[in-house]
Amino acid sequence: MSGAQTVAIDRRPVALGVLRDYLTLTKPKVQSLLLFTTITTMFVAGDPSLELVFLTCLGGALSAGGAGAINHAIDRDIDAQMARTATRPVASGRISPSAAIAFGTLLGCASFALLALAVNPLAAALSLSGLFGYVFVYTLWLKRTTPQNIVIGGAAGAVPPLVAWAAVTGGLSGTAFFLFAIVFFWTPPHFWALSLLMKDEYAKVGVPMLPVVRGEAETRRQILLYTILLYAVTQLPFCAGGFGIEYLVASMTLGAAFIYCAVRLLRSADRRWALRTYLFSLAYLALLFLSMPLDRLF
């Protein structure tokens, strides 16, 4: 084997590691659920072509990935101090903050251009608003200043259904805003369940998450209150005539199960119920949004 071949082989793992780090910056695990709500909403809004679905999801992924990359750079100081995030590419020093910000900005610009040219300007503008909301409103402003950070900042994560609806119809309707509201009110109980597990880490770095500022008992009460409110919000699309009985049964069943988890969490300080509630919340949103196009189909 020649020296040139040996060098090429030796560089391959390094190149793969760099690519893996840049992929990590986009937070692909977080994106998966956002993209699922995008796809299901598109089939609720109409009968989109596979090409439109692909382009909309690609634009959404680029936007969310750009926001995630910039978030990695901004939060590198606190990420480096928490066990769960210490190995992130920027926090660990494998990627520089400036490179992460440049990468995130490039992804955001690519997303806007793709959606504006291949989908429509409204979808592009809504997607960009989600990026700005996550970076400037949540990460830079709310996250380190108020325990209501996830409540207000959660609006950024609720944008994908609006983007999806705009991509198919070219506009927005009441049903689109109902779907936005569902994700918006789902975010606090979902994230607070995780924050109960991460309380000590957040306290160590001075991030005022709800369990750090107001205690675990109050956080569990807030989780239950928001879960009940979420249950009520999920009934609105049916009441407004946007969905039929299939969706109603699914929303009531899933909502009752979510409330059950929240009640058990309220009654027990056991961390296992915090984890179960967090994991169920992920399945809850996916199954609820899956029921929507199925309701339209049947």
Tab-separated table of C-alpha atoms in Angstrom:
chain	number	residue	atom	x	y	z
A	1	MET	CA	0.000	0.000	0.000
A	2	SER	CA	1.361	3.385	-0.988
A	3	GLY	CA	1.883	6.276	1.405
A	4	ALA	CA	-0.827	8.325	-0.326
A	5	GLN	CA	-3.352	5.509	0.169
A	6	THR	CA	-2.423	5.229	3.859
A	7	VAL	CA	-2.931	8.977	4.398
A	8	ALA	CA	-6.313	8.827	2.632
A	9	ILE	CA	-7.453	5.952	4.844
A	10	ASP	CA	-6.193	7.700	7.983
A	11	ARG	CA	-8.082	10.889	7.121
A	12	ARG	CA	-11.366	9.111	6.527
A	13	PRO	CA	-12.311	8.670	10.220
A	14	VAL	CA	-11.426	12.321	10.865
A	15	ALA	CA	-13.640	13.512	8.025
A	16	LEU	CA	-16.486	11.295	9.209
A	17	GLY	CA	-16.081	12.683	12.722
A	18	VAL	CA	-16.336	16.259	11.461
A	19	LEU	CA	-19.425	15.447	9.419
A	20	ARG	CA	-20.963	13.747	12.441
A	21	ASP	CA	-20.275	16.820	14.578
A	22	TYR	CA	-21.893	19.166	12.076
A	23	LEU	CA	-24.896	16.865	11.869
A	24	THR	CA	-25.107	16.918	15.670
A	25	LEU	CA	-25.268	20.723	15.560
A	26	THR	CA	-28.596	20.462	13.720
A	27	LYS	CA	-30.169	18.458	16.598
A	28	PRO	CA	-31.639	15.725	14.354
A	29	LYS	CA	-33.440	13.949	17.230
A	30	VAL	CA	-35.341	17.106	18.097
A	31	GLN	CA	-36.121	17.697	14.423
A	32	SER	CA	-37.695	14.300	13.839
A	33	LEU	CA	-40.884	15.103	15.749
A	34	LEU	CA	-41.115	18.589	14.212
A	35	LEU	CA	-40.868	17.113	10.723
A	36	PHE	CA	-43.515	14.528	11.583
A	37	THR	CA	-45.964	17.271	12.571
A	38	THR	CA	-45.102	19.008	9.302
A	39	ILE	CA	-45.872	15.957	7.163
A	40	THR	CA	-49.113	15.058	8.922
A	41	THR	CA	-50.336	18.662	8.820
A	42	MET	CA	-49.688	18.859	5.081
A	43	PHE	CA	-51.999	15.905	4.465
A	44	VAL	CA	-54.628	17.486	6.689
A	45	ALA	CA	-54.416	20.746	4.737
A	46	GLY	CA	-54.875	19.103	1.344
A	47	ASP	CA	-53.438	16.585	-1.079
A	48	PRO	CA	-49.805	17.646	-1.527
A	49	SER	CA	-47.460	16.040	-4.011
A	50	LEU	CA	-44.536	14.060	-2.667
A	51	GLU	CA	-42.240	16.664	-4.182
A	52	LEU	CA	-43.929	19.445	-2.187
A	53	VAL	CA	-43.751	17.393	0.998
A	54	PHE	CA	-40.051	16.727	0.437
A	55	LEU	CA	-39.207	20.359	-0.328
A	56	THR	CA	-41.177	21.650	2.656
A	57	CYS	CA	-39.571	19.154	5.014
A	58	LEU	CA	-36.113	19.927	3.621
A	59	GLY	CA	-36.682	23.635	4.121
A	60	GLY	CA	-37.977	23.038	7.634
A	61	ALA	CA	-35.039	20.793	8.472
A	62	LEU	CA	-32.555	23.396	7.240
A	63	SER	CA	-34.256	26.109	9.308
A	64	ALA	CA	-34.465	24.035	12.491
A	65	GLY	CA	-30.912	22.806	11.940
A	66	GLY	CA	-29.657	26.350	11.557
A	67	ALA	CA	-31.367	27.389	14.783
A	68	GLY	CA	-29.894	24.366	16.551
A	69	ALA	CA	-26.365	25.125	15.355
A	70	ILE	CA	-26.539	28.738	16.537
A	71	ASN	CA	-27.986	27.539	19.852
A	72	HIS	CA	-24.958	25.253	20.299
A	73	ALA	CA	-22.660	28.262	19.925
A	74	ILE	CA	-24.604	30.551	22.259
A	75	ASP	CA	-25.063	27.955	25.001
A	76	ARG	CA	-21.544	26.536	24.838
A	77	ASP	CA	-20.637	27.894	28.299
A	78	ILE	CA	-23.475	26.165	30.131
A	79	ASP	CA	-23.360	23.082	27.898
A	80	ALA	CA	-19.735	22.532	28.909
A	81	GLN	CA	-20.734	22.345	32.587
A	82	MET	CA	-23.612	19.860	32.252
A	83	ALA	CA	-22.962	16.148	31.928
A	84	ARG	CA	-25.717	15.657	29.329
A	85	THR	CA	-24.312	18.305	26.993
A	86	ALA	CA	-20.594	18.480	27.796
A	87	THR	CA	-19.644	16.386	24.766
A	88	ARG	CA	-21.499	18.566	22.260
A	89	PRO	CA	-19.240	19.701	19.391
A	90	VAL	CA	-18.950	23.375	20.369
A	91	ALA	CA	-18.980	22.855	24.147
A	92	SER	CA	-16.149	20.333	23.869
A	93	GLY	CA	-14.117	22.526	21.499
A	94	ARG	CA	-14.291	20.299	18.437
A	95	ILE	CA	-16.094	23.026	16.464
A	96	SER	CA	-15.494	26.732	17.038
A	97	PRO	CA	-18.412	29.032	17.980
A	98	SER	CA	-17.848	31.160	14.883
A	99	ALA	CA	-17.961	28.088	12.635
A	100	ALA	CA	-21.194	26.915	14.274
A	101	ILE	CA	-22.817	30.338	13.855
A	102	ALA	CA	-21.681	30.568	10.230
A	103	PHE	CA	-23.013	27.066	9.578
A	104	GLY	CA	-26.326	27.866	11.241
A	105	THR	CA	-26.681	31.126	9.332
A	106	LEU	CA	-25.932	29.355	6.063
A	107	LEU	CA	-28.589	26.734	6.791
A	108	GLY	CA	-31.127	29.424	7.698
A	109	CYS	CA	-30.466	31.351	4.481
A	110	ALA	CA	-30.656	28.161	2.432
A	111	SER	CA	-33.968	27.288	4.068
A	112	PHE	CA	-35.503	30.680	3.315
A	113	ALA	CA	-34.323	30.641	-0.290
A	114	LEU	CA	-35.537	27.083	-0.888
A	115	LEU	CA	-38.974	27.644	0.620
A	116	ALA	CA	-39.451	31.049	-1.013
A	117	LEU	CA	-38.509	29.794	-4.476
A	118	ALA	CA	-39.791	26.220	-4.437
A	119	VAL	CA	-42.769	26.432	-2.060
A	120	ASN	CA	-44.100	29.931	-1.370
A	121	PRO	CA	-43.005	33.140	0.403
A	122	LEU	CA	-45.436	32.718	3.316
A	123	ALA	CA	-44.025	29.306	4.214
A	124	ALA	CA	-40.505	30.756	3.974
A	125	ALA	CA	-41.356	33.712	6.215
A	126	LEU	CA	-43.035	31.501	8.825
A	127	SER	CA	-40.086	29.122	8.902
A	128	LEU	CA	-37.683	32.027	9.314
A	129	SER	CA	-39.798	33.376	12.177
A	130	GLY	CA	-39.369	30.039	13.934
A	131	LEU	CA	-35.597	30.292	13.592
A	132	PHE	CA	-35.565	33.876	14.887
A	133	GLY	CA	-37.881	32.957	17.742
A	134	TYR	CA	-35.707	30.070	18.886
A	135	VAL	CA	-32.428	31.967	18.621
A	136	PHE	CA	-33.309	35.500	19.698
A	137	VAL	CA	-36.409	35.118	21.867
A	138	TYR	CA	-35.752	31.791	23.590
A	139	THR	CA	-31.980	31.260	23.589
A	140	LEU	CA	-30.669	34.819	23.876
A	141	TRP	CA	-33.452	36.420	25.916
A	142	LEU	CA	-35.725	34.095	27.889
A	143	LYS	CA	-33.700	30.979	28.681
A	144	ARG	CA	-31.407	32.595	31.247
A	145	THR	CA	-33.804	35.221	32.593
A	146	THR	CA	-37.198	33.693	33.465
A	147	PRO	CA	-38.745	30.357	34.500
A	148	GLN	CA	-41.410	31.052	31.865
A	149	ASN	CA	-38.740	30.627	29.179
A	150	ILE	CA	-40.164	27.428	27.774
A	151	VAL	CA	-43.750	28.708	27.839
A	152	ILE	CA	-43.111	31.797	25.719
A	153	GLY	CA	-40.176	30.368	23.781
A	154	GLY	CA	-42.201	27.281	22.934
A	155	ALA	CA	-43.942	29.264	20.199
A	156	ALA	CA	-40.871	28.745	17.998
A	157	GLY	CA	-41.289	24.980	18.131
A	158	ALA	CA	-44.991	25.290	17.307
A	159	VAL	CA	-44.360	26.954	13.933
A	160	PRO	CA	-44.001	23.784	11.745
A	161	PRO	CA	-47.780	23.175	11.427
A	162	LEU	CA	-48.183	26.765	10.203
A	163	VAL	CA	-45.391	26.286	7.665
A	164	ALA	CA	-46.959	23.035	6.513
A	165	TRP	CA	-50.410	24.564	6.111
A	166	ALA	CA	-49.042	27.561	4.231
A	167	ALA	CA	-47.021	25.270	1.957
A	168	VAL	CA	-50.136	23.380	0.831
A	169	THR	CA	-52.753	26.130	0.763
A	170	GLY	CA	-50.740	29.321	0.315
A	171	GLY	CA	-52.450	30.785	3.388
A	172	LEU	CA	-53.513	30.063	6.963
A	173	SER	CA	-56.829	29.039	8.493
A	174	GLY	CA	-58.375	28.468	11.893
A	175	THR	CA	-57.397	24.806	11.869
A	176	ALA	CA	-53.759	25.734	11.258
A	177	PHE	CA	-53.775	27.966	14.334
A	178	PHE	CA	-55.432	25.210	16.381
A	179	LEU	CA	-52.551	22.894	15.465
A	180	PHE	CA	-50.076	25.618	16.389
A	181	ALA	CA	-51.837	25.961	19.762
A	182	ILE	CA	-51.671	22.215	20.396
A	183	VAL	CA	-47.891	22.139	20.010
A	184	PHE	CA	-47.572	25.393	21.966
A	185	PHE	CA	-49.474	24.072	25.010
A	186	TRP	CA	-47.858	20.636	24.724
A	187	THR	CA	-44.342	22.073	25.068
A	188	PRO	CA	-44.405	23.133	28.774
A	189	PRO	CA	-45.520	19.785	30.282
A	190	HIS	CA	-43.213	17.957	27.883
A	191	PHE	CA	-40.146	20.024	28.715
A	192	TRP	CA	-40.866	20.478	32.429
A	193	ALA	CA	-40.983	16.688	32.840
A	194	LEU	CA	-37.458	16.604	31.405
A	195	SER	CA	-36.369	19.557	33.532
A	196	LEU	CA	-37.334	17.635	36.680
A	197	LEU	CA	-34.707	15.085	35.680
A	198	MET	CA	-32.192	17.837	34.908
A	199	LYS	CA	-32.920	20.116	37.880
A	200	ASP	CA	-29.499	19.840	39.517
A	201	GLU	CA	-27.703	20.440	36.228
A	202	TYR	CA	-29.756	23.558	35.479
A	203	ALA	CA	-29.227	24.839	39.026
A	204	LYS	CA	-25.474	24.367	38.699
A	205	VAL	CA	-25.270	26.585	35.615
A	206	GLY	CA	-27.803	29.142	36.804
A	207	VAL	CA	-30.529	28.513	34.240
A	208	PRO	CA	-33.865	29.434	35.901
A	209	MET	CA	-35.945	26.486	34.804
A	210	LEU	CA	-39.194	26.098	36.720
A	211	PRO	CA	-38.085	23.336	39.149
A	212	VAL	CA	-34.970	25.359	40.023
A	213	VAL	CA	-36.852	28.582	40.756
A	214	ARG	CA	-40.179	27.354	42.128
A	215	GLY	CA	-39.394	23.820	43.220
A	216	GLU	CA	-40.312	20.350	42.044
A	217	ALA	CA	-43.741	20.254	43.706
A	218	GLU	CA	-44.874	23.418	41.917
A	219	THR	CA	-43.435	22.116	38.645
A	220	ARG	CA	-45.481	18.936	38.966
A	221	ARG	CA	-48.605	21.017	39.626
A	222	GLN	CA	-47.898	23.151	36.566
A	223	ILE	CA	-47.404	20.042	34.448
A	224	LEU	CA	-50.865	18.810	35.461
A	225	LEU	CA	-52.485	22.216	34.855
A	226	TYR	CA	-50.949	22.564	31.403
A	227	THR	CA	-51.845	18.972	30.522
A	228	ILE	CA	-55.487	19.655	31.377
A	229	LEU	CA	-55.332	22.865	29.354
A	230	LEU	CA	-53.760	20.929	26.478
A	231	TYR	CA	-56.615	18.424	26.637
A	232	ALA	CA	-59.104	21.263	26.266
A	233	VAL	CA	-57.191	22.822	23.376
A	234	THR	CA	-57.096	19.514	21.483
A	235	GLN	CA	-60.894	19.421	21.482
A	236	LEU	CA	-61.174	22.772	19.687
A	237	PRO	CA	-60.474	21.474	16.147
A	238	PHE	CA	-63.321	18.964	16.516
A	239	CYS	CA	-65.673	21.558	17.988
A	240	ALA	CA	-64.895	23.902	15.085
A	241	GLY	CA	-65.641	21.183	12.543
A	242	GLY	CA	-62.068	20.688	11.440
A	243	PHE	CA	-61.985	16.974	12.343
A	244	GLY	CA	-64.406	14.121	12.863
A	245	ILE	CA	-65.154	11.414	15.386
A	246	GLU	CA	-61.953	9.461	14.727
A	247	TYR	CA	-59.847	12.426	15.804
A	248	LEU	CA	-62.130	13.069	18.780
A	249	VAL	CA	-61.690	9.525	20.090
A	250	ALA	CA	-57.923	9.696	19.635
A	251	SER	CA	-57.593	13.113	21.282
A	252	MET	CA	-59.736	12.104	24.256
A	253	THR	CA	-57.946	8.779	24.756
A	254	LEU	CA	-54.443	10.206	24.418
A	255	GLY	CA	-55.360	13.237	26.520
A	256	ALA	CA	-56.741	11.067	29.306
A	257	ALA	CA	-53.537	9.000	29.297
A	258	PHE	CA	-51.411	12.168	29.449
A	259	ILE	CA	-53.471	13.491	32.370
A	260	TYR	CA	-53.067	10.138	34.127
A	261	CYS	CA	-49.286	10.424	33.808
A	262	ALA	CA	-49.405	13.996	35.121
A	263	VAL	CA	-51.554	12.972	38.116
A	264	ARG	CA	-49.203	10.122	38.965
A	265	LEU	CA	-46.275	12.518	38.665
A	266	LEU	CA	-48.017	15.005	40.965
A	267	ARG	CA	-48.601	12.350	43.621
A	268	SER	CA	-45.126	10.877	43.399
A	269	ALA	CA	-41.717	12.517	43.578
A	270	ASP	CA	-40.272	9.400	41.947
A	271	ARG	CA	-37.992	10.348	39.048
A	272	ARG	CA	-39.295	7.343	37.135
A	273	TRP	CA	-42.650	9.060	36.656
A	274	ALA	CA	-40.922	12.182	35.416
A	275	LEU	CA	-39.137	10.059	32.808
A	276	ARG	CA	-42.321	8.168	31.911
A	277	THR	CA	-44.255	11.402	31.514
A	278	TYR	CA	-41.517	12.859	29.324
A	279	LEU	CA	-41.346	9.774	27.101
A	280	PHE	CA	-45.127	9.504	26.863
A	281	SER	CA	-45.364	13.152	25.844
A	282	LEU	CA	-43.268	12.354	22.770
A	283	ALA	CA	-45.512	9.456	21.793
A	284	TYR	CA	-48.584	11.553	22.603
A	285	LEU	CA	-47.802	14.305	20.115
A	286	ALA	CA	-46.797	11.874	17.380
A	287	LEU	CA	-49.950	9.763	17.763
A	288	LEU	CA	-52.212	12.802	18.030
A	289	PHE	CA	-50.876	14.290	14.792
A	290	LEU	CA	-51.010	10.883	13.122
A	291	SER	CA	-54.717	10.676	13.965
A	292	MET	CA	-55.392	13.893	12.042
A	293	PRO	CA	-54.706	12.732	8.449
A	294	LEU	CA	-56.219	9.354	9.316
A	295	ASP	CA	-59.379	11.152	10.391
A	296	ARG	CA	-59.471	12.989	7.047
A	297	LEU	CA	-58.810	9.712	5.203
A	298	PHE	CA	-61.698	7.837	6.801
